[in-house]
């Protein structure tokens, strides 16, 4: 069974096909291929969501499938039914399952015991669907006709703020996969963990990301400035300390001015204006945050269609 738990679960060639298909699906949103033809897909949430929930629910519907939205607390998972049994039972009803949860081992356990494709809709470790939408959004600008992933090579990404979070890990993995250059800037004590280094090694990818505590150094000459919330879901108890320690890494117009003149500001959203990014940057012409959000729909439809094709 082919799952999508991390960015590299598609080869470069398959990823290229996903982006090409996403472009077609975007251009022809309601009359595209009905790749899920009467399949029922579960969308299981252990955490809050706006974009992931809506884009998958709408996307499954537009592909001719039926979305079943589930919450861990209101299923028997919340009362202790094992993942092993849950995955087996759900596989008897559903044709695929998108999961947003805490520990990455939860999606891995579902993938081990399910007999349907599992899609990672965010874990504490990574957020690969977001990254495919982000890369698609950049390809619309760097290579609008061919959507050629080669156009990403050498592009400089600066990731500021919580450099140990799921989005930072996903950007490290994605940059290595597509040959992008990435520098992360955040406070001491928030360096990426050994888990992401092990994930790169397992994929035979180079560990060539840079980490600094100097926000200006990271932004100098960057093509993409990226940030994420300072308090991810599950980190609420550390909120005040995180906000204090990460304050020097707010993306401001001054930092944006250090980047390439045609650099883009990106954020997976939700954003907290005045924390990780200023309102002026969110509103600037260089900000492409709402295209990113929209592209969750098109990129994820292409991911689902690709999984159906690969698992045929
Ligand atoms: N970016 C993202 O995954 O948003 P949601 O938490 O709203 O799904
Ligand atoms: N790092 C954030 C991403 C939200 C889409 C979180 O995990 O809460």
PDB file of C-alpha atoms and ligand atoms in Angstrom:
ATOM      1  CA  UNK A   1       0.000   0.000   0.000  1.00  0.00           C
ATOM      2  CA  UNK A   2       1.400   3.399  -0.988  1.00  0.00           C
ATOM      3  CA  UNK A   3       0.865   5.979   1.798  1.00  0.00           C
ATOM      4  CA  UNK A   4       1.727   9.698   2.031  1.00  0.00           C
ATOM      5  CA  UNK A   5       3.253  10.287   5.458  1.00  0.00           C
ATOM      6  CA  UNK A   6       6.251  12.388   4.422  1.00  0.00           C
ATOM      7  CA  UNK A   7       7.293  14.516   1.447  1.00  0.00           C
ATOM      8  CA  UNK A   8       9.564  11.820   0.019  1.00  0.00           C
ATOM      9  CA  UNK A   9       6.810   9.208  -0.085  1.00  0.00           C
ATOM     10  CA  UNK A  10       6.567  10.334  -3.713  1.00  0.00           C
ATOM     11  CA  UNK A  11       9.694  10.100  -5.839  1.00  0.00           C
ATOM     12  CA  UNK A  12      10.789  13.270  -7.647  1.00  0.00           C
ATOM     13  CA  UNK A  13       9.160  11.945 -10.803  1.00  0.00           C
ATOM     14  CA  UNK A  14       5.891  11.214  -8.974  1.00  0.00           C
ATOM     15  CA  UNK A  15       6.018  14.615  -7.234  1.00  0.00           C
ATOM     16  CA  UNK A  16       6.407  16.282 -10.654  1.00  0.00           C
ATOM     17  CA  UNK A  17       3.318  14.390 -11.850  1.00  0.00           C
ATOM     18  CA  UNK A  18       1.406  15.538  -8.752  1.00  0.00           C
ATOM     19  CA  UNK A  19       2.222  19.217  -9.458  1.00  0.00           C
ATOM     20  CA  UNK A  20       1.350  18.878 -13.157  1.00  0.00           C
ATOM     21  CA  UNK A  21      -1.960  17.247 -12.243  1.00  0.00           C
ATOM     22  CA  UNK A  22      -2.662  19.883  -9.552  1.00  0.00           C
ATOM     23  CA  UNK A  23      -2.324  22.575 -12.219  1.00  0.00           C
ATOM     24  CA  UNK A  24      -4.868  20.772 -14.432  1.00  0.00           C
ATOM     25  CA  UNK A  25      -7.240  20.272 -11.513  1.00  0.00           C
ATOM     26  CA  UNK A  26      -6.973  23.947 -10.574  1.00  0.00           C
ATOM     27  CA  UNK A  27      -7.709  25.044 -14.138  1.00  0.00           C
ATOM     28  CA  UNK A  28     -10.766  22.790 -14.331  1.00  0.00           C
ATOM     29  CA  UNK A  29     -11.945  22.556 -10.771  1.00  0.00           C
ATOM     30  CA  UNK A  30     -15.436  21.139 -11.131  1.00  0.00           C
ATOM     31  CA  UNK A  31     -15.135  19.151 -14.356  1.00  0.00           C
ATOM     32  CA  UNK A  32     -11.894  17.301 -13.722  1.00  0.00           C
ATOM     33  CA  UNK A  33     -11.328  13.556 -13.491  1.00  0.00           C
ATOM     34  CA  UNK A  34     -13.506  11.772 -10.895  1.00  0.00           C
ATOM     35  CA  UNK A  35     -10.469   9.932  -9.558  1.00  0.00           C
ATOM     36  CA  UNK A  36     -12.182   8.833  -6.339  1.00  0.00           C
ATOM     37  CA  UNK A  37     -15.231   7.510  -8.196  1.00  0.00           C
ATOM     38  CA  UNK A  38     -17.615   6.671  -5.315  1.00  0.00           C
ATOM     39  CA  UNK A  39     -14.829   5.956  -2.825  1.00  0.00           C
ATOM     40  CA  UNK A  40     -15.376   6.968   0.800  1.00  0.00           C
ATOM     41  CA  UNK A  41     -12.418   8.688   2.497  1.00  0.00           C
ATOM     42  CA  UNK A  42     -12.183   9.301   6.227  1.00  0.00           C
ATOM     43  CA  UNK A  43     -10.728  12.553   7.581  1.00  0.00           C
ATOM     44  CA  UNK A  44      -9.737  11.877  11.191  1.00  0.00           C
ATOM     45  CA  UNK A  45      -8.805  14.799  13.439  1.00  0.00           C
ATOM     46  CA  UNK A  46      -7.163  14.636  16.866  1.00  0.00           C
ATOM     47  CA  UNK A  47      -6.443  18.401  16.604  1.00  0.00           C
ATOM     48  CA  UNK A  48      -8.177  21.570  15.362  1.00  0.00           C
ATOM     49  CA  UNK A  49      -8.151  22.493  11.681  1.00  0.00           C
ATOM     50  CA  UNK A  50      -9.677  24.971   9.259  1.00  0.00           C
ATOM     51  CA  UNK A  51      -7.749  24.592   5.967  1.00  0.00           C
ATOM     52  CA  UNK A  52      -6.949  20.886   6.118  1.00  0.00           C
ATOM     53  CA  UNK A  53     -10.459  19.911   7.127  1.00  0.00           C
ATOM     54  CA  UNK A  54     -12.230  22.027   4.496  1.00  0.00           C
ATOM     55  CA  UNK A  55      -9.794  21.476   1.622  1.00  0.00           C
ATOM     56  CA  UNK A  56      -9.873  17.691   2.031  1.00  0.00           C
ATOM     57  CA  UNK A  57     -13.629  17.529   2.514  1.00  0.00           C
ATOM     58  CA  UNK A  58     -14.240  19.681  -0.571  1.00  0.00           C
ATOM     59  CA  UNK A  59     -11.462  17.945  -2.505  1.00  0.00           C
ATOM     60  CA  UNK A  60     -12.768  14.412  -1.899  1.00  0.00           C
ATOM     61  CA  UNK A  61     -16.205  15.583  -3.012  1.00  0.00           C
ATOM     62  CA  UNK A  62     -14.851  17.248  -6.174  1.00  0.00           C
ATOM     63  CA  UNK A  63     -13.022  14.032  -7.083  1.00  0.00           C
ATOM     64  CA  UNK A  64     -16.306  12.128  -6.962  1.00  0.00           C
ATOM     65  CA  UNK A  65     -15.731  10.587  -3.539  1.00  0.00           C
ATOM     66  CA  UNK A  66     -17.555  10.856  -0.211  1.00  0.00           C
ATOM     67  CA  UNK A  67     -15.744  12.440   2.766  1.00  0.00           C
ATOM     68  CA  UNK A  68     -16.437  11.120   6.277  1.00  0.00           C
ATOM     69  CA  UNK A  69     -15.192  13.650   8.835  1.00  0.00           C
ATOM     70  CA  UNK A  70     -14.223  12.049  12.150  1.00  0.00           C
ATOM     71  CA  UNK A  71     -12.891  13.328  15.449  1.00  0.00           C
ATOM     72  CA  UNK A  72     -10.755  11.173  17.711  1.00  0.00           C
ATOM     73  CA  UNK A  73     -12.688  12.232  20.814  1.00  0.00           C
ATOM     74  CA  UNK A  74     -16.100  11.332  19.451  1.00  0.00           C
ATOM     75  CA  UNK A  75     -15.002   7.956  18.067  1.00  0.00           C
ATOM     76  CA  UNK A  76     -14.059   4.991  20.248  1.00  0.00           C
ATOM     77  CA  UNK A  77     -10.396   6.099  19.883  1.00  0.00           C
ATOM     78  CA  UNK A  78     -11.221   8.627  22.607  1.00  0.00           C
ATOM     79  CA  UNK A  79     -12.281   5.750  24.858  1.00  0.00           C
ATOM     80  CA  UNK A  80      -9.141   3.732  24.254  1.00  0.00           C
ATOM     81  CA  UNK A  81      -9.819   1.483  21.245  1.00  0.00           C
ATOM     82  CA  UNK A  82      -6.405   0.564  19.854  1.00  0.00           C
ATOM     83  CA  UNK A  83      -5.035   2.038  16.650  1.00  0.00           C
ATOM     84  CA  UNK A  84      -4.496  -1.493  15.371  1.00  0.00           C
ATOM     85  CA  UNK A  85      -8.204  -2.373  15.696  1.00  0.00           C
ATOM     86  CA  UNK A  86      -9.366   1.075  14.573  1.00  0.00           C
ATOM     87  CA  UNK A  87      -7.222   0.908  11.425  1.00  0.00           C
ATOM     88  CA  UNK A  88      -8.495  -2.577  10.592  1.00  0.00           C
ATOM     89  CA  UNK A  89     -12.137  -1.686  11.172  1.00  0.00           C
ATOM     90  CA  UNK A  90     -11.938   1.600   9.260  1.00  0.00           C
ATOM     91  CA  UNK A  91     -10.292  -0.251   6.354  1.00  0.00           C
ATOM     92  CA  UNK A  92     -13.472  -2.349   6.041  1.00  0.00           C
ATOM     93  CA  UNK A  93     -15.537   0.782   5.326  1.00  0.00           C
ATOM     94  CA  UNK A  94     -13.215   3.379   3.858  1.00  0.00           C
ATOM     95  CA  UNK A  95     -10.981   3.546   0.777  1.00  0.00           C
ATOM     96  CA  UNK A  96      -8.450   5.899   2.362  1.00  0.00           C
ATOM     97  CA  UNK A  97      -7.871   7.936   5.512  1.00  0.00           C
ATOM     98  CA  UNK A  98      -6.391  11.382   6.159  1.00  0.00           C
ATOM     99  CA  UNK A  99      -5.178  11.809   9.760  1.00  0.00           C
ATOM    100  CA  UNK A 100      -4.174  14.894  11.760  1.00  0.00           C
ATOM    101  CA  UNK A 101      -2.685  13.910  15.078  1.00  0.00           C
ATOM    102  CA  UNK A 102       0.046  14.388  17.680  1.00  0.00           C
ATOM    103  CA  UNK A 103       2.871  11.815  17.572  1.00  0.00           C
ATOM    104  CA  UNK A 104       4.093  10.805  14.124  1.00  0.00           C
ATOM    105  CA  UNK A 105       4.107   7.177  15.328  1.00  0.00           C
ATOM    106  CA  UNK A 106       0.281   7.325  15.282  1.00  0.00           C
ATOM    107  CA  UNK A 107       0.109   7.820  11.492  1.00  0.00           C
ATOM    108  CA  UNK A 108       2.841   5.200  11.077  1.00  0.00           C
ATOM    109  CA  UNK A 109       0.826   2.722  13.174  1.00  0.00           C
ATOM    110  CA  UNK A 110      -2.303   3.403  11.107  1.00  0.00           C
ATOM    111  CA  UNK A 111      -0.270   2.816   7.939  1.00  0.00           C
ATOM    112  CA  UNK A 112       1.074  -0.448   9.332  1.00  0.00           C
ATOM    113  CA  UNK A 113      -2.330  -1.886  10.221  1.00  0.00           C
ATOM    114  CA  UNK A 114      -4.644  -0.352   7.588  1.00  0.00           C
ATOM    115  CA  UNK A 115      -5.312  -1.902   4.202  1.00  0.00           C
ATOM    116  CA  UNK A 116      -6.063   1.509   2.645  1.00  0.00           C
ATOM    117  CA  UNK A 117      -3.800   4.501   1.925  1.00  0.00           C
ATOM    118  CA  UNK A 118      -3.053   6.802   4.863  1.00  0.00           C
ATOM    119  CA  UNK A 119      -2.400  10.514   4.288  1.00  0.00           C
ATOM    120  CA  UNK A 120      -0.661  12.618   6.925  1.00  0.00           C
ATOM    121  CA  UNK A 121      -2.673  15.806   7.521  1.00  0.00           C
ATOM    122  CA  UNK A 122      -0.081  17.054  10.095  1.00  0.00           C
ATOM    123  CA  UNK A 123       1.709  15.463  13.016  1.00  0.00           C
ATOM    124  CA  UNK A 124       3.992  16.971  15.640  1.00  0.00           C
ATOM    125  CA  UNK A 125       6.827  15.935  13.298  1.00  0.00           C
ATOM    126  CA  UNK A 126       5.774  17.186   9.867  1.00  0.00           C
ATOM    127  CA  UNK A 127       3.083  18.534   7.526  1.00  0.00           C
ATOM    128  CA  UNK A 128       3.741  17.157   4.026  1.00  0.00           C
ATOM    129  CA  UNK A 129       0.393  18.167   2.462  1.00  0.00           C
ATOM    130  CA  UNK A 130       1.160  21.787   3.355  1.00  0.00           C
ATOM    131  CA  UNK A 131       4.579  21.506   1.714  1.00  0.00           C
ATOM    132  CA  UNK A 132       3.149  20.132  -1.531  1.00  0.00           C
ATOM    133  CA  UNK A 133       0.751  23.095  -1.599  1.00  0.00           C
ATOM    134  CA  UNK A 134       3.647  25.464  -0.841  1.00  0.00           C
ATOM    135  CA  UNK A 135       5.849  24.026  -3.583  1.00  0.00           C
ATOM    136  CA  UNK A 136       2.927  24.119  -6.028  1.00  0.00           C
ATOM    137  CA  UNK A 137       2.445  27.819  -5.119  1.00  0.00           C
ATOM    138  CA  UNK A 138       6.105  28.539  -5.854  1.00  0.00           C
ATOM    139  CA  UNK A 139       6.035  26.577  -9.129  1.00  0.00           C
ATOM    140  CA  UNK A 140       3.088  28.718 -10.277  1.00  0.00           C
ATOM    141  CA  UNK A 141       5.557  31.603 -10.070  1.00  0.00           C
ATOM    142  CA  UNK A 142       8.892  30.035 -11.048  1.00  0.00           C
ATOM    143  CA  UNK A 143       7.659  27.779 -13.851  1.00  0.00           C
ATOM    144  CA  UNK A 144       4.019  28.593 -14.594  1.00  0.00           C
ATOM    145  CA  UNK A 145       3.802  26.649 -17.860  1.00  0.00           C
ATOM    146  CA  UNK A 146       5.759  23.455 -17.173  1.00  0.00           C
ATOM    147  CA  UNK A 147       5.542  23.513 -13.339  1.00  0.00           C
ATOM    148  CA  UNK A 148       9.080  22.148 -13.617  1.00  0.00           C
ATOM    149  CA  UNK A 149      10.515  21.116 -10.227  1.00  0.00           C
ATOM    150  CA  UNK A 150      14.011  21.831 -11.612  1.00  0.00           C
ATOM    151  CA  UNK A 151      13.121  25.550 -11.285  1.00  0.00           C
ATOM    152  CA  UNK A 152      13.331  25.127  -7.482  1.00  0.00           C
ATOM    153  CA  UNK A 153      16.998  24.165  -7.508  1.00  0.00           C
ATOM    154  CA  UNK A 154      19.210  26.634  -5.639  1.00  0.00           C
ATOM    155  CA  UNK A 155      16.332  28.825  -4.476  1.00  0.00           C
ATOM    156  CA  UNK A 156      17.065  30.226  -1.020  1.00  0.00           C
ATOM    157  CA  UNK A 157      14.538  29.676   1.761  1.00  0.00           C
ATOM    158  CA  UNK A 158      14.758  31.390   5.159  1.00  0.00           C
ATOM    159  CA  UNK A 159      12.627  29.810   7.901  1.00  0.00           C
ATOM    160  CA  UNK A 160      12.284  31.982  11.012  1.00  0.00           C
ATOM    161  CA  UNK A 161      10.927  31.427  14.515  1.00  0.00           C
ATOM    162  CA  UNK A 162      10.155  27.953  15.842  1.00  0.00           C
ATOM    163  CA  UNK A 163      12.928  26.078  14.065  1.00  0.00           C
ATOM    164  CA  UNK A 164      12.041  22.826  15.843  1.00  0.00           C
ATOM    165  CA  UNK A 165       8.390  22.638  14.766  1.00  0.00           C
ATOM    166  CA  UNK A 166       6.644  20.371  12.251  1.00  0.00           C
ATOM    167  CA  UNK A 167       6.761  23.022   9.509  1.00  0.00           C
ATOM    168  CA  UNK A 168      10.510  23.538  10.006  1.00  0.00           C
ATOM    169  CA  UNK A 169      11.093  19.781   9.710  1.00  0.00           C
ATOM    170  CA  UNK A 170       8.953  19.604   6.599  1.00  0.00           C
ATOM    171  CA  UNK A 171      10.809  22.509   5.004  1.00  0.00           C
ATOM    172  CA  UNK A 172      14.173  20.896   5.762  1.00  0.00           C
ATOM    173  CA  UNK A 173      13.000  17.654   4.150  1.00  0.00           C
ATOM    174  CA  UNK A 174      11.450  19.423   1.159  1.00  0.00           C
ATOM    175  CA  UNK A 175      14.469  21.655   0.541  1.00  0.00           C
ATOM    176  CA  UNK A 176      16.740  18.609   0.530  1.00  0.00           C
ATOM    177  CA  UNK A 177      14.364  16.746  -1.801  1.00  0.00           C
ATOM    178  CA  UNK A 178      14.144  19.542  -4.405  1.00  0.00           C
ATOM    179  CA  UNK A 179      17.695  20.914  -4.082  1.00  0.00           C
ATOM    180  CA  UNK A 180      16.724  24.160  -2.398  1.00  0.00           C
ATOM    181  CA  UNK A 181      19.014  26.005  -0.021  1.00  0.00           C
ATOM    182  CA  UNK A 182      17.569  26.529   3.477  1.00  0.00           C
ATOM    183  CA  UNK A 183      18.674  28.554   6.487  1.00  0.00           C
ATOM    184  CA  UNK A 184      16.687  28.449   9.717  1.00  0.00           C
ATOM    185  CA  UNK A 185      16.902  31.215  12.302  1.00  0.00           C
ATOM    186  CA  UNK A 186      15.502  30.809  15.804  1.00  0.00           C
ATOM    187  CA  UNK A 187      16.432  30.958  19.472  1.00  0.00           C
ATOM    188  CA  UNK A 188      18.988  28.792  21.182  1.00  0.00           C
ATOM    189  CA  UNK A 189      17.423  25.518  22.305  1.00  0.00           C
ATOM    190  CA  UNK A 190      15.056  25.214  19.320  1.00  0.00           C
ATOM    191  CA  UNK A 191      17.394  23.525  16.862  1.00  0.00           C
ATOM    192  CA  UNK A 192      15.886  20.843  14.607  1.00  0.00           C
ATOM    193  CA  UNK A 193      15.936  17.476  16.375  1.00  0.00           C
ATOM    194  CA  UNK A 194      17.939  14.388  15.508  1.00  0.00           C
ATOM    195  CA  UNK A 195      14.717  12.877  14.123  1.00  0.00           C
ATOM    196  CA  UNK A 196      14.788  15.067  11.016  1.00  0.00           C
ATOM    197  CA  UNK A 197      18.485  14.301  10.485  1.00  0.00           C
ATOM    198  CA  UNK A 198      17.653  10.591  10.681  1.00  0.00           C
ATOM    199  CA  UNK A 199      14.792  11.079   8.207  1.00  0.00           C
ATOM    200  CA  UNK A 200      17.146  12.770   5.722  1.00  0.00           C
ATOM    201  CA  UNK A 201      19.688  10.000   6.161  1.00  0.00           C
ATOM    202  CA  UNK A 202      17.037   7.304   5.648  1.00  0.00           C
ATOM    203  CA  UNK A 203      16.159   8.936   2.317  1.00  0.00           C
ATOM    204  CA  UNK A 204      19.800   9.313   1.275  1.00  0.00           C
ATOM    205  CA  UNK A 205      19.398  13.103   1.273  1.00  0.00           C
ATOM    206  CA  UNK A 206      22.149  15.507   2.344  1.00  0.00           C
ATOM    207  CA  UNK A 207      21.990  17.225   5.725  1.00  0.00           C
ATOM    208  CA  UNK A 208      22.815  20.628   4.291  1.00  0.00           C
ATOM    209  CA  UNK A 209      20.461  22.977   6.111  1.00  0.00           C
ATOM    210  CA  UNK A 210      22.001  25.850   8.049  1.00  0.00           C
ATOM    211  CA  UNK A 211      20.872  26.984  11.481  1.00  0.00           C
ATOM    212  CA  UNK A 212      21.629  30.407  12.954  1.00  0.00           C
ATOM    213  CA  UNK A 213      20.395  32.672  15.734  1.00  0.00           C
ATOM    214  CA  UNK A 214      20.773  35.703  13.456  1.00  0.00           C
ATOM    215  CA  UNK A 215      17.493  36.556  11.698  1.00  0.00           C
ATOM    216  CA  UNK A 216      19.136  39.093   9.369  1.00  0.00           C
ATOM    217  CA  UNK A 217      21.745  36.603   8.214  1.00  0.00           C
ATOM    218  CA  UNK A 218      19.023  34.094   7.284  1.00  0.00           C
ATOM    219  CA  UNK A 219      16.950  36.650   5.339  1.00  0.00           C
ATOM    220  CA  UNK A 220      19.845  38.185   3.377  1.00  0.00           C
ATOM    221  CA  UNK A 221      19.276  37.422  -0.323  1.00  0.00           C
ATOM    222  CA  UNK A 222      16.506  34.883   0.388  1.00  0.00           C
ATOM    223  CA  UNK A 223      13.924  34.015  -2.282  1.00  0.00           C
ATOM    224  CA  UNK A 224      11.317  32.813   0.232  1.00  0.00           C
ATOM    225  CA  UNK A 225      10.749  34.003   3.801  1.00  0.00           C
ATOM    226  CA  UNK A 226       8.694  31.453   5.727  1.00  0.00           C
ATOM    227  CA  UNK A 227       7.395  31.385   9.253  1.00  0.00           C
ATOM    228  CA  UNK A 228       4.862  29.519  11.377  1.00  0.00           C
ATOM    229  CA  UNK A 229       3.142  30.109  14.694  1.00  0.00           C
ATOM    230  CA  UNK A 230       5.413  30.191  17.734  1.00  0.00           C
ATOM    231  CA  UNK A 231       2.982  28.082  19.759  1.00  0.00           C
ATOM    232  CA  UNK A 232       2.015  24.978  17.826  1.00  0.00           C
ATOM    233  CA  UNK A 233      -0.913  22.775  18.821  1.00  0.00           C
ATOM    234  CA  UNK A 234       0.264  20.866  21.874  1.00  0.00           C
ATOM    235  CA  UNK A 235       2.780  23.560  23.004  1.00  0.00           C
ATOM    236  CA  UNK A 236       0.231  25.763  24.794  1.00  0.00           C
ATOM    237  CA  UNK A 237       1.816  25.317  28.240  1.00  0.00           C
ATOM    238  CA  UNK A 238       5.037  26.953  26.972  1.00  0.00           C
ATOM    239  CA  UNK A 239       3.269  29.843  25.231  1.00  0.00           C
ATOM    240  CA  UNK A 240       4.670  32.747  27.236  1.00  0.00           C
ATOM    241  CA  UNK A 241       8.279  31.512  27.200  1.00  0.00           C
ATOM    242  CA  UNK A 242       8.131  30.775  23.478  1.00  0.00           C
ATOM    243  CA  UNK A 243       6.753  34.227  22.650  1.00  0.00           C
ATOM    244  CA  UNK A 244       9.475  35.885  24.711  1.00  0.00           C
ATOM    245  CA  UNK A 245      12.328  33.828  23.242  1.00  0.00           C
ATOM    246  CA  UNK A 246      11.113  33.997  19.635  1.00  0.00           C
ATOM    247  CA  UNK A 247      10.338  37.748  19.621  1.00  0.00           C
ATOM    248  CA  UNK A 248      13.584  38.653  17.746  1.00  0.00           C
ATOM    249  CA  UNK A 249      12.482  36.448  14.853  1.00  0.00           C
ATOM    250  CA  UNK A 250       9.292  38.264  13.865  1.00  0.00           C
ATOM    251  CA  UNK A 251       9.303  38.746  10.078  1.00  0.00           C
ATOM    252  CA  UNK A 252       9.100  42.514   9.618  1.00  0.00           C
ATOM    253  CA  UNK A 253       9.291  44.820   6.594  1.00  0.00           C
ATOM    254  CA  UNK A 254      12.927  45.449   7.596  1.00  0.00           C
ATOM    255  CA  UNK A 255      13.755  41.724   7.310  1.00  0.00           C
ATOM    256  CA  UNK A 256      11.745  41.445   4.084  1.00  0.00           C
ATOM    257  CA  UNK A 257      13.849  44.309   2.677  1.00  0.00           C
ATOM    258  CA  UNK A 258      17.011  42.202   3.183  1.00  0.00           C
ATOM    259  CA  UNK A 259      15.632  39.425   0.976  1.00  0.00           C
ATOM    260  CA  UNK A 260      15.679  39.425  -2.833  1.00  0.00           C
ATOM    261  CA  UNK A 261      13.490  42.249  -4.190  1.00  0.00           C
ATOM    262  CA  UNK A 262      11.198  39.617  -5.744  1.00  0.00           C
ATOM    263  CA  UNK A 263      11.141  37.372  -2.658  1.00  0.00           C
ATOM    264  CA  UNK A 264       7.877  35.871  -1.430  1.00  0.00           C
ATOM    265  CA  UNK A 265       6.534  35.787   2.103  1.00  0.00           C
ATOM    266  CA  UNK A 266       4.821  32.500   2.954  1.00  0.00           C
ATOM    267  CA  UNK A 267       3.035  31.106   6.016  1.00  0.00           C
ATOM    268  CA  UNK A 268       1.021  27.917   6.384  1.00  0.00           C
ATOM    269  CA  UNK A 269      -1.576  29.824   8.476  1.00  0.00           C
ATOM    270  CA  UNK A 270      -3.186  30.431  10.896  1.00  0.00           C
ATOM    271  CA  UNK A 271      -1.038  33.544  11.438  1.00  0.00           C
ATOM    272  CA  UNK A 272      -0.675  35.610  14.585  1.00  0.00           C
ATOM    273  CA  UNK A 273       0.006  39.146  13.370  1.00  0.00           C
ATOM    274  CA  UNK A 274       2.393  40.948  15.720  1.00  0.00           C
ATOM    275  CA  UNK A 275       3.992  37.665  16.820  1.00  0.00           C
ATOM    276  CA  UNK A 276       5.797  35.634  14.137  1.00  0.00           C
ATOM    277  CA  UNK A 277       5.017  38.195  11.396  1.00  0.00           C
ATOM    278  CA  UNK A 278       3.967  41.833  11.260  1.00  0.00           C
ATOM    279  CA  UNK A 279       0.604  42.833   9.798  1.00  0.00           C
ATOM    280  CA  UNK A 280       2.449  44.914   7.189  1.00  0.00           C
ATOM    281  CA  UNK A 281       4.291  41.840   5.856  1.00  0.00           C
ATOM    282  CA  UNK A 282       1.105  39.746   5.842  1.00  0.00           C
ATOM    283  CA  UNK A 283      -0.564  42.492   3.770  1.00  0.00           C
ATOM    284  CA  UNK A 284       2.411  43.257   1.516  1.00  0.00           C
ATOM    285  CA  UNK A 285       2.310  42.537  -2.245  1.00  0.00           C
ATOM    286  CA  UNK A 286       5.073  39.976  -1.639  1.00  0.00           C
ATOM    287  CA  UNK A 287       2.798  37.916   0.614  1.00  0.00           C
ATOM    288  CA  UNK A 288       1.279  34.891  -1.143  1.00  0.00           C
ATOM    289  CA  UNK A 289      -0.412  33.358   1.892  1.00  0.00           C
ATOM    290  CA  UNK A 290      -3.926  33.105   0.483  1.00  0.00           C
ATOM    291  CA  UNK A 291      -2.760  31.458  -2.741  1.00  0.00           C
ATOM    292  CA  UNK A 292      -0.973  28.943  -0.509  1.00  0.00           C
ATOM    293  CA  UNK A 293      -4.182  28.313   1.422  1.00  0.00           C
ATOM    294  CA  UNK A 294      -6.217  27.870  -1.774  1.00  0.00           C
ATOM    295  CA  UNK A 295      -3.604  25.552  -3.230  1.00  0.00           C
ATOM    296  CA  UNK A 296      -4.085  23.083  -0.371  1.00  0.00           C
ATOM    297  CA  UNK A 297      -7.228  22.057  -2.252  1.00  0.00           C
ATOM    298  CA  UNK A 298      -5.642  21.567  -5.685  1.00  0.00           C
ATOM    299  CA  UNK A 299      -2.415  19.953  -4.437  1.00  0.00           C
ATOM    300  CA  UNK A 300      -4.241  17.539  -2.131  1.00  0.00           C
ATOM    301  CA  UNK A 301      -6.690  16.509  -4.850  1.00  0.00           C
ATOM    302  CA  UNK A 302      -3.649  15.619  -6.959  1.00  0.00           C
ATOM    303  CA  UNK A 303      -2.068  13.714  -4.039  1.00  0.00           C
ATOM    304  CA  UNK A 304      -5.252  11.660  -3.549  1.00  0.00           C
ATOM    305  CA  UNK A 305      -5.571  10.951  -7.268  1.00  0.00           C
ATOM    306  CA  UNK A 306      -1.916   9.866  -7.389  1.00  0.00           C
ATOM    307  CA  UNK A 307      -2.362   7.518  -4.422  1.00  0.00           C
ATOM    308  CA  UNK A 308      -5.406   5.924  -6.038  1.00  0.00           C
ATOM    309  CA  UNK A 309      -3.387   5.402  -9.236  1.00  0.00           C
ATOM    310  CA  UNK A 310      -0.389   3.936  -7.372  1.00  0.00           C
ATOM    311  CA  UNK A 311      -2.541   1.597  -5.270  1.00  0.00           C
ATOM    312  CA  UNK A 312      -4.636   0.347  -8.198  1.00  0.00           C
TER     313      UNK A 312
HETATM  314  N1  LIG B   1      -2.173  25.188   7.477  1.00  0.00           N
HETATM  315  C1  LIG B   1      -3.033  24.324   8.049  1.00  0.00           C
HETATM  316  O1  LIG B   1      -2.814  23.107   8.090  1.00  0.00           O
HETATM  317  O2  LIG B   1      -4.173  24.897   8.525  1.00  0.00           O
HETATM  318  P1  LIG B   1      -5.266  24.230   9.458  1.00  0.00           P
HETATM  319  O3  LIG B   1      -4.641  23.985  10.800  1.00  0.00           O
HETATM  320  O4  LIG B   1      -6.384  25.239   9.506  1.00  0.00           O
HETATM  321  O5  LIG B   1      -5.716  22.933   8.829  1.00  0.00           O
HETATM  322  N1  LIG B   2       3.026  24.319  13.589  1.00  0.00           N
HETATM  323  C1  LIG B   2       1.585  24.526  13.569  1.00  0.00           C
HETATM  324  C2  LIG B   2       1.059  24.334  12.179  1.00  0.00           C
HETATM  325  C3  LIG B   2      -0.415  24.556  12.022  1.00  0.00           C
HETATM  326  C4  LIG B   2      -0.896  24.351  10.619  1.00  0.00           C
HETATM  327  C5  LIG B   2       0.938  23.565  14.534  1.00  0.00           C
HETATM  328  O1  LIG B   2       1.330  22.394  14.564  1.00  0.00           O
HETATM  329  O2  LIG B   2       0.048  23.991  15.285  1.00  0.00           O
END
